[in-house]
Structure formats: structure tokens, C-alpha cells
PDB file of C-alpha atoms in Angstrom:
ATOM      1  CA  UNK B   1      -6.010   4.287 -15.115  1.00 70.00           C
ATOM      2  CA  UNK B   2      -5.612   1.560 -12.479  1.00 84.00           C
ATOM      3  CA  UNK B   3      -8.807   0.089 -11.110  1.00 92.00           C
ATOM      4  CA  UNK B   4      -7.375   0.300  -7.591  1.00 95.00           C
ATOM      5  CA  UNK B   5      -5.504   3.437  -6.611  1.00 95.00           C
ATOM      6  CA  UNK B   6      -3.703   4.002  -3.348  1.00 96.00           C
ATOM      7  CA  UNK B   7      -2.490   7.251  -1.851  1.00 95.00           C
ATOM      8  CA  UNK B   8      -0.004   8.299  -0.877  1.00 96.00           C
ATOM      9  CA  UNK B   9       2.558   6.121  -2.647  1.00 94.00           C
ATOM     10  CA  UNK B  10       5.170   6.913  -0.009  1.00 96.00           C
ATOM     11  CA  UNK B  11       4.755   8.171   3.522  1.00 96.00           C
ATOM     12  CA  UNK B  12       7.262   9.065   6.203  1.00 97.00           C
ATOM     13  CA  UNK B  13       6.027   9.607   9.739  1.00 97.00           C
ATOM     14  CA  UNK B  14       7.461  10.176  13.181  1.00 97.00           C
ATOM     15  CA  UNK B  15       6.890   7.574  15.856  1.00 97.00           C
ATOM     16  CA  UNK B  16       3.574   8.159  17.606  1.00 97.00           C
ATOM     17  CA  UNK B  17       1.841   9.883  14.699  1.00 97.00           C
ATOM     18  CA  UNK B  18      -1.594   8.909  13.439  1.00 98.00           C
ATOM     19  CA  UNK B  19      -1.353   7.550   9.901  1.00 98.00           C
ATOM     20  CA  UNK B  20      -3.967   7.222   7.174  1.00 98.00           C
ATOM     21  CA  UNK B  21      -3.550   5.319   3.912  1.00 98.00           C
ATOM     22  CA  UNK B  22      -6.266   5.600   1.307  1.00 98.00           C
ATOM     23  CA  UNK B  23      -7.587   3.208  -1.312  1.00 98.00           C
ATOM     24  CA  UNK B  24     -10.048   4.115  -4.070  1.00 97.00           C
ATOM     25  CA  UNK B  25     -11.447   1.699  -6.607  1.00 97.00           C
ATOM     26  CA  UNK B  26     -13.503   2.019  -9.747  1.00 95.00           C
ATOM     27  CA  UNK B  27     -15.092  -1.440  -9.999  1.00 91.00           C
ATOM     28  CA  UNK B  28     -17.931  -3.167  -8.212  1.00 90.00           C
ATOM     29  CA  UNK B  29     -16.515  -5.267  -5.414  1.00 91.00           C
ATOM     30  CA  UNK B  30     -17.631  -7.952  -3.008  1.00 88.00           C
ATOM     31  CA  UNK B  31     -14.801  -7.452  -0.528  1.00 92.00           C
ATOM     32  CA  UNK B  32     -11.673  -5.432   0.115  1.00 95.00           C
ATOM     33  CA  UNK B  33      -8.420  -6.622   1.678  1.00 95.00           C
ATOM     34  CA  UNK B  34      -5.602  -4.761   3.352  1.00 97.00           C
ATOM     35  CA  UNK B  35      -2.237  -6.517   3.269  1.00 96.00           C
ATOM     36  CA  UNK B  36       1.106  -5.731   4.864  1.00 96.00           C
ATOM     37  CA  UNK B  37       4.424  -6.514   3.205  1.00 95.00           C
ATOM     38  CA  UNK B  38       7.514  -6.244   5.367  1.00 90.00           C
ATOM     39  CA  UNK B  39      10.973  -5.391   4.019  1.00 83.00           C
ATOM     40  CA  UNK B  40      11.855  -9.102   4.051  1.00 76.00           C
ATOM     41  CA  UNK B  41       9.148  -9.581   1.434  1.00 74.00           C
ATOM     42  CA  UNK B  42       6.534 -11.678   3.239  1.00 88.00           C
ATOM     43  CA  UNK B  43       2.886 -10.616   2.880  1.00 93.00           C
ATOM     44  CA  UNK B  44       0.374 -10.809   5.703  1.00 93.00           C
ATOM     45  CA  UNK B  45      -3.361 -10.298   5.482  1.00 92.00           C
ATOM     46  CA  UNK B  46      -4.466  -7.568   7.901  1.00 95.00           C
ATOM     47  CA  UNK B  47      -8.152  -7.116   7.179  1.00 94.00           C
ATOM     48  CA  UNK B  48     -10.907  -8.317   4.908  1.00 93.00           C
ATOM     49  CA  UNK B  49     -14.022  -6.176   4.914  1.00 92.00           C
ATOM     50  CA  UNK B  50     -17.130  -5.590   2.866  1.00 91.00           C
ATOM     51  CA  UNK B  51     -18.783  -2.874   4.944  1.00 92.00           C
ATOM     52  CA  UNK B  52     -18.246  -0.620   7.934  1.00 94.00           C
ATOM     53  CA  UNK B  53     -15.161  -0.781  10.059  1.00 96.00           C
ATOM     54  CA  UNK B  54     -12.790  -3.305  11.613  1.00 96.00           C
ATOM     55  CA  UNK B  55     -10.190  -2.838  14.328  1.00 97.00           C
ATOM     56  CA  UNK B  56      -7.229  -4.935  15.332  1.00 95.00           C
ATOM     57  CA  UNK B  57      -4.921  -3.489  17.934  1.00 96.00           C
ATOM     58  CA  UNK B  58      -3.674  -0.131  16.646  1.00 97.00           C
ATOM     59  CA  UNK B  59      -4.974  -0.751  13.146  1.00 97.00           C
ATOM     60  CA  UNK B  60      -8.394   0.346  11.920  1.00 98.00           C
ATOM     61  CA  UNK B  61      -9.825  -0.267   8.470  1.00 98.00           C
ATOM     62  CA  UNK B  62     -12.934   1.429   7.135  1.00 97.00           C
ATOM     63  CA  UNK B  63     -14.824   1.120   3.889  1.00 97.00           C
ATOM     64  CA  UNK B  64     -17.463   3.280   2.210  1.00 96.00           C
ATOM     65  CA  UNK B  65     -19.073   1.193  -0.507  1.00 93.00           C
ATOM     66  CA  UNK B  66     -21.068   4.093  -1.980  1.00 94.00           C
ATOM     67  CA  UNK B  67     -17.956   6.239  -2.368  1.00 95.00           C
ATOM     68  CA  UNK B  68     -15.774   3.272  -3.411  1.00 96.00           C
ATOM     69  CA  UNK B  69     -13.175   4.174  -0.865  1.00 97.00           C
ATOM     70  CA  UNK B  70     -11.361   2.532   2.020  1.00 98.00           C
ATOM     71  CA  UNK B  71      -8.897   3.817   4.576  1.00 98.00           C
ATOM     72  CA  UNK B  72      -6.350   2.097   6.766  1.00 98.00           C
ATOM     73  CA  UNK B  73      -5.486   3.988   9.942  1.00 98.00           C
ATOM     74  CA  UNK B  74      -2.576   3.308  12.264  1.00 98.00           C
ATOM     75  CA  UNK B  75      -2.747   4.915  15.691  1.00 97.00           C
ATOM     76  CA  UNK B  76       0.381   5.600  17.780  1.00 96.00           C
ATOM     77  CA  UNK B  77       2.657   4.504  14.921  1.00 97.00           C
ATOM     78  CA  UNK B  78       5.872   2.640  15.692  1.00 96.00           C
ATOM     79  CA  UNK B  79       8.997   1.919  13.622  1.00 96.00           C
ATOM     80  CA  UNK B  80       7.929  -1.728  13.401  1.00 94.00           C
ATOM     81  CA  UNK B  81       4.908  -0.526  11.373  1.00 96.00           C
ATOM     82  CA  UNK B  82       7.329   0.342   8.559  1.00 96.00           C
ATOM     83  CA  UNK B  83       6.195  -1.750   5.602  1.00 96.00           C
ATOM     84  CA  UNK B  84       4.359  -1.601   2.313  1.00 96.00           C
ATOM     85  CA  UNK B  85       0.583  -1.615   2.734  1.00 97.00           C
ATOM     86  CA  UNK B  86      -1.408  -3.049  -0.138  1.00 96.00           C
ATOM     87  CA  UNK B  87      -5.094  -2.674  -0.863  1.00 96.00           C
ATOM     88  CA  UNK B  88      -6.796  -5.403  -2.907  1.00 94.00           C
ATOM     89  CA  UNK B  89     -10.405  -5.711  -4.033  1.00 94.00           C
ATOM     90  CA  UNK B  90     -12.358  -8.776  -5.039  1.00 91.00           C
ATOM     91  CA  UNK B  91     -13.987  -8.066  -8.384  1.00 88.00           C
ATOM     92  CA  UNK B  92     -14.835 -10.179 -11.423  1.00 82.00           C
ATOM     93  CA  UNK B  93     -14.011 -13.312  -9.440  1.00 79.00           C
ATOM     94  CA  UNK B  94     -10.445 -12.349  -8.625  1.00 83.00           C
ATOM     95  CA  UNK B  95      -8.304 -10.016  -6.514  1.00 87.00           C
ATOM     96  CA  UNK B  96      -7.156  -6.745  -8.069  1.00 90.00           C
ATOM     97  CA  UNK B  97      -4.264  -5.116  -6.247  1.00 93.00           C
ATOM     98  CA  UNK B  98      -3.238  -1.536  -5.710  1.00 94.00           C
ATOM     99  CA  UNK B  99       0.393  -0.640  -6.136  1.00 93.00           C
ATOM    100  CA  UNK B 100       1.011  -0.258  -2.441  1.00 94.00           C
ATOM    101  CA  UNK B 101       1.926   2.512  -0.021  1.00 96.00           C
ATOM    102  CA  UNK B 102       5.426   2.428   1.397  1.00 95.00           C
ATOM    103  CA  UNK B 103       5.377   3.598   5.009  1.00 97.00           C
ATOM    104  CA  UNK B 104       8.473   4.506   6.980  1.00 97.00           C
ATOM    105  CA  UNK B 105       8.088   5.381  10.658  1.00 97.00           C
ATOM    106  CA  UNK B 106      11.109   7.122  12.168  1.00 97.00           C
ATOM    107  CA  UNK B 107      11.940   6.827  15.890  1.00 96.00           C
TER     108      UNK B 107
ATOM    109  CA  UNK Q   1       1.956 -23.958  12.464  1.00 84.00           C
ATOM    110  CA  UNK Q   2      -0.318 -22.942   9.580  1.00 83.00           C
ATOM    111  CA  UNK Q   3       1.811 -21.887   6.670  1.00 93.00           C
ATOM    112  CA  UNK Q   4       2.460 -21.674   2.961  1.00 96.00           C
ATOM    113  CA  UNK Q   5       5.955 -22.862   2.069  1.00 96.00           C
ATOM    114  CA  UNK Q   6       7.708 -21.860  -1.132  1.00 96.00           C
ATOM    115  CA  UNK Q   7      11.020 -23.155  -2.400  1.00 97.00           C
ATOM    116  CA  UNK Q   8      13.501 -21.975  -3.362  1.00 96.00           C
ATOM    117  CA  UNK Q   9      13.557 -18.497  -1.778  1.00 95.00           C
ATOM    118  CA  UNK Q  10      16.148 -17.265  -4.238  1.00 96.00           C
ATOM    119  CA  UNK Q  11      17.233 -18.569  -7.627  1.00 96.00           C
ATOM    120  CA  UNK Q  12      19.545 -17.248 -10.307  1.00 96.00           C
ATOM    121  CA  UNK Q  13      19.440 -19.188 -13.546  1.00 94.00           C
ATOM    122  CA  UNK Q  14      19.887 -18.809 -17.269  1.00 95.00           C
ATOM    123  CA  UNK Q  15      17.514 -18.379 -20.163  1.00 95.00           C
ATOM    124  CA  UNK Q  16      15.899 -21.597 -21.335  1.00 94.00           C
ATOM    125  CA  UNK Q  17      16.726 -23.812 -18.363  1.00 95.00           C
ATOM    126  CA  UNK Q  18      13.489 -25.297 -17.053  1.00 96.00           C
ATOM    127  CA  UNK Q  19      12.734 -24.611 -13.423  1.00 96.00           C
ATOM    128  CA  UNK Q  20      10.036 -25.357 -10.884  1.00 97.00           C
ATOM    129  CA  UNK Q  21       9.072 -23.322  -7.845  1.00 98.00           C
ATOM    130  CA  UNK Q  22       7.276 -25.461  -5.308  1.00 98.00           C
ATOM    131  CA  UNK Q  23       4.426 -24.334  -3.084  1.00 98.00           C
ATOM    132  CA  UNK Q  24       2.847 -26.330  -0.284  1.00 98.00           C
ATOM    133  CA  UNK Q  25       0.167 -25.418   2.274  1.00 97.00           C
ATOM    134  CA  UNK Q  26      -0.825 -27.316   5.422  1.00 96.00           C
ATOM    135  CA  UNK Q  27      -4.224 -25.707   6.026  1.00 95.00           C
ATOM    136  CA  UNK Q  28      -6.355 -27.913   3.763  1.00 95.00           C
ATOM    137  CA  UNK Q  29      -7.217 -24.865   1.674  1.00 95.00           C
ATOM    138  CA  UNK Q  30      -9.239 -25.287  -1.516  1.00 94.00           C
ATOM    139  CA  UNK Q  31      -7.928 -22.211  -3.333  1.00 94.00           C
ATOM    140  CA  UNK Q  32      -4.303 -21.618  -4.313  1.00 96.00           C
ATOM    141  CA  UNK Q  33      -2.763 -18.956  -6.492  1.00 95.00           C
ATOM    142  CA  UNK Q  34       0.507 -17.699  -7.919  1.00 97.00           C
ATOM    143  CA  UNK Q  35       1.370 -14.012  -8.215  1.00 96.00           C
ATOM    144  CA  UNK Q  36       4.296 -12.073  -9.489  1.00 96.00           C
ATOM    145  CA  UNK Q  37       5.290  -8.710  -8.083  1.00 94.00           C
ATOM    146  CA  UNK Q  38       7.165  -6.168 -10.168  1.00 93.00           C
ATOM    147  CA  UNK Q  39       8.121  -2.569  -9.297  1.00 87.00           C
ATOM    148  CA  UNK Q  40       5.434  -0.145 -10.364  1.00 83.00           C
ATOM    149  CA  UNK Q  41       3.044  -2.938 -11.373  1.00 87.00           C
ATOM    150  CA  UNK Q  42       2.074  -4.400  -8.020  1.00 87.00           C
ATOM    151  CA  UNK Q  43       0.919  -7.979  -7.622  1.00 92.00           C
ATOM    152  CA  UNK Q  44      -0.473  -9.720 -10.677  1.00 93.00           C
ATOM    153  CA  UNK Q  45      -2.054 -13.129 -10.748  1.00 93.00           C
ATOM    154  CA  UNK Q  46      -0.411 -15.787 -12.921  1.00 96.00           C
ATOM    155  CA  UNK Q  47      -2.558 -18.873 -12.338  1.00 95.00           C
ATOM    156  CA  UNK Q  48      -4.997 -20.066  -9.736  1.00 94.00           C
ATOM    157  CA  UNK Q  49      -6.630 -23.311  -8.686  1.00 95.00           C
ATOM    158  CA  UNK Q  50     -10.060 -23.714  -7.135  1.00 92.00           C
ATOM    159  CA  UNK Q  51      -9.424 -27.358  -6.204  1.00 92.00           C
ATOM    160  CA  UNK Q  52      -7.506 -30.485  -7.156  1.00 93.00           C
ATOM    161  CA  UNK Q  53      -7.172 -30.858 -10.931  1.00 91.00           C
ATOM    162  CA  UNK Q  54      -8.882 -27.482 -11.472  1.00 92.00           C
ATOM    163  CA  UNK Q  55      -6.600 -24.674 -12.641  1.00 95.00           C
ATOM    164  CA  UNK Q  56      -7.195 -21.493 -14.597  1.00 93.00           C
ATOM    165  CA  UNK Q  57      -5.266 -18.599 -16.058  1.00 93.00           C
ATOM    166  CA  UNK Q  58      -4.870 -15.330 -14.234  1.00 92.00           C
ATOM    167  CA  UNK Q  59      -3.835 -12.036 -15.793  1.00 90.00           C
ATOM    168  CA  UNK Q  60      -0.281 -12.931 -16.859  1.00 95.00           C
ATOM    169  CA  UNK Q  61      -0.115 -16.693 -17.591  1.00 96.00           C
ATOM    170  CA  UNK Q  62       2.182 -16.604 -20.643  1.00 96.00           C
ATOM    171  CA  UNK Q  63       5.358 -18.621 -20.143  1.00 96.00           C
ATOM    172  CA  UNK Q  64       4.117 -20.425 -17.032  1.00 98.00           C
ATOM    173  CA  UNK Q  65       2.488 -23.754 -16.240  1.00 97.00           C
ATOM    174  CA  UNK Q  66       0.953 -25.097 -13.055  1.00 97.00           C
ATOM    175  CA  UNK Q  67      -0.493 -28.331 -11.797  1.00 96.00           C
ATOM    176  CA  UNK Q  68      -2.674 -29.310  -8.837  1.00 97.00           C
ATOM    177  CA  UNK Q  69      -2.432 -33.066  -8.413  1.00 96.00           C
ATOM    178  CA  UNK Q  70      -2.782 -32.888  -4.626  1.00 96.00           C
ATOM    179  CA  UNK Q  71      -4.663 -30.381  -2.527  1.00 96.00           C
ATOM    180  CA  UNK Q  72      -1.605 -29.184  -0.627  1.00 97.00           C
ATOM    181  CA  UNK Q  73       0.785 -28.624  -3.551  1.00 97.00           C
ATOM    182  CA  UNK Q  74       0.687 -26.118  -6.384  1.00 98.00           C
ATOM    183  CA  UNK Q  75       4.007 -25.929  -8.247  1.00 98.00           C
ATOM    184  CA  UNK Q  76       4.826 -23.184 -10.737  1.00 98.00           C
ATOM    185  CA  UNK Q  77       6.759 -24.348 -13.785  1.00 98.00           C
ATOM    186  CA  UNK Q  78       8.780 -22.206 -16.163  1.00 97.00           C
ATOM    187  CA  UNK Q  79       9.477 -24.478 -19.126  1.00 94.00           C
ATOM    188  CA  UNK Q  80      11.811 -22.062 -20.916  1.00 96.00           C
ATOM    189  CA  UNK Q  81      12.494 -19.076 -18.661  1.00 96.00           C
ATOM    190  CA  UNK Q  82      13.286 -15.701 -20.181  1.00 96.00           C
ATOM    191  CA  UNK Q  83      14.718 -12.518 -18.631  1.00 96.00           C
ATOM    192  CA  UNK Q  84      11.271 -10.858 -18.554  1.00 96.00           C
ATOM    193  CA  UNK Q  85      10.250 -13.473 -15.995  1.00 97.00           C
ATOM    194  CA  UNK Q  86      12.747 -12.058 -13.512  1.00 97.00           C
ATOM    195  CA  UNK Q  87      10.495 -11.119 -10.630  1.00 97.00           C
ATOM    196  CA  UNK Q  88       9.393 -11.771  -7.062  1.00 96.00           C
ATOM    197  CA  UNK Q  89       6.881 -14.608  -6.943  1.00 97.00           C
ATOM    198  CA  UNK Q  90       4.316 -15.375  -4.261  1.00 97.00           C
ATOM    199  CA  UNK Q  91       2.179 -18.418  -3.710  1.00 97.00           C
ATOM    200  CA  UNK Q  92      -0.999 -17.937  -1.694  1.00 95.00           C
ATOM    201  CA  UNK Q  93      -3.820 -20.085  -0.404  1.00 95.00           C
ATOM    202  CA  UNK Q  94      -7.228 -19.495   1.105  1.00 93.00           C
ATOM    203  CA  UNK Q  95     -10.011 -21.677   2.416  1.00 92.00           C
ATOM    204  CA  UNK Q  96     -12.363 -20.362  -0.255  1.00 87.00           C
ATOM    205  CA  UNK Q  97     -12.012 -18.020  -3.184  1.00 82.00           C
ATOM    206  CA  UNK Q  98     -10.243 -14.811  -2.057  1.00 77.00           C
ATOM    207  CA  UNK Q  99     -12.650 -12.132  -1.069  1.00 72.00           C
ATOM    208  CA  UNK Q 100     -14.640 -14.588   0.997  1.00 79.00           C
ATOM    209  CA  UNK Q 101     -11.740 -15.662   3.201  1.00 83.00           C
ATOM    210  CA  UNK Q 102      -8.309 -14.138   3.849  1.00 85.00           C
ATOM    211  CA  UNK Q 103      -5.325 -15.278   1.808  1.00 89.00           C
ATOM    212  CA  UNK Q 104      -2.183 -16.738   3.344  1.00 93.00           C
ATOM    213  CA  UNK Q 105       0.997 -15.939   1.472  1.00 94.00           C
ATOM    214  CA  UNK Q 106       4.306 -17.728   1.221  1.00 95.00           C
ATOM    215  CA  UNK Q 107       7.528 -15.828   1.913  1.00 94.00           C
ATOM    216  CA  UNK Q 108       8.222 -15.259  -1.768  1.00 95.00           C
ATOM    217  CA  UNK Q 109      10.729 -16.531  -4.331  1.00 97.00           C
ATOM    218  CA  UNK Q 110      13.094 -14.045  -5.909  1.00 96.00           C
ATOM    219  CA  UNK Q 111      13.879 -15.299  -9.403  1.00 97.00           C
ATOM    220  CA  UNK Q 112      16.590 -13.869 -11.656  1.00 97.00           C
ATOM    221  CA  UNK Q 113      16.809 -15.096 -15.239  1.00 97.00           C
ATOM    222  CA  UNK Q 114      20.047 -14.121 -16.988  1.00 95.00           C
TER     223      UNK Q 114
END
């Protein structure tokens, strides 16, 4: 079983929908990252959080340390949000990555 | 502009022919790392470096070498590439160890070993 599990693996949404991507982990962590990988391949760091909630534009990331769970929410989704979203946790001195959630937002 | 630059972006080569993928960052970051990304396996760390002349193995170091002679550069060397090293490779850097500061990724190098 992977130490970092994301769900769903694939997600198709209509433009404007509210989207939630989930990340569960089974190890003790000091921080959690959300990354975005566009179809061209480049990876961008969206959030780094160790507690509570962070917001940037239409993106919101939350983490519940006790439940070992994080969510990434996208409000008013847009086709340009189409990408792979990757959760990564810092544990044992390194980053452990989830397998990613492929999001497609249709106009 | 703050960036991590990898070269080449694409490479097709043959088994056994030594190759180097270069990585350079202009942000004066201490920490640099190489990852490979394979379908169904996600990103896996190959090697990392906490500072100049300090490197250490990640999860999948076999068949790879690295060096960190200068702070800005962290090349990945495949001395005798094999087909199972066909993958998408990313270099990344961060001010401190990841988890304390965000990582900045290069655009990736798609490597095909025939």
C-alpha cells in the first residue's frame, strides 16, 4: 500500500464546478505539498502546509493532521485548471509523492 | 527570472552510451534533487544534495551518478544507460530541505534509451 494515496485518480468536470481532490497519508509528516503538473510536463508548487488552511486565488488547501488527510479545492473551475495535481508529504527527511490526480475541465 | 534549467529537454540514445543531463538554478538554493517520473509510480527521488560537495542517495539511485561542485549546478550522469532508465526526469531546488520551503522544478527531460 502506498504511503500517500490520492483520490480520485481521474476527474472530469464541467467549467464552473467546484472540485475536490483528496490526499491521505499513513506516515508522520512535518509538511504537505500540493503540486500542479501541466500537460507540457512542468511542475509548479501550489501550496506547502503543515496545519489549517491556505488559499490562493480560486485554490484552497486544507490539512487535518489528526486524520492524516488533506484536500485541494478548486472553486469556479476553468479549462486552464486541467492538469495533474500531486500531493507530496515530507517524512523521514524526504518528500514522498502520491501518484497524482488527473483533472480535465471541459468548457 | 528565478528558474531551474534542465538540458536537454528531450534525448533519444542507445544502451551504454554515457550521457549527462545538466541542471542549473539561479536562486542560490542549498538543496537540489533529481526525480524520475514513471506512469503508475509517480515521482521518485534519485539523488539529492544538501549543499556543495554533499550528495546522498534517494530511493532509486542505481545506475545514476551526480556531483555538486558548485552551488548552482547539479548534473545527473548515466554512465551506461539501459532501457529501464527511459523516463521523464525532473531536477528541483529549494532554499532549504523540502518540507520547510517550496521546491522549484525544472521543465523536465524526456529520456528514451533504445
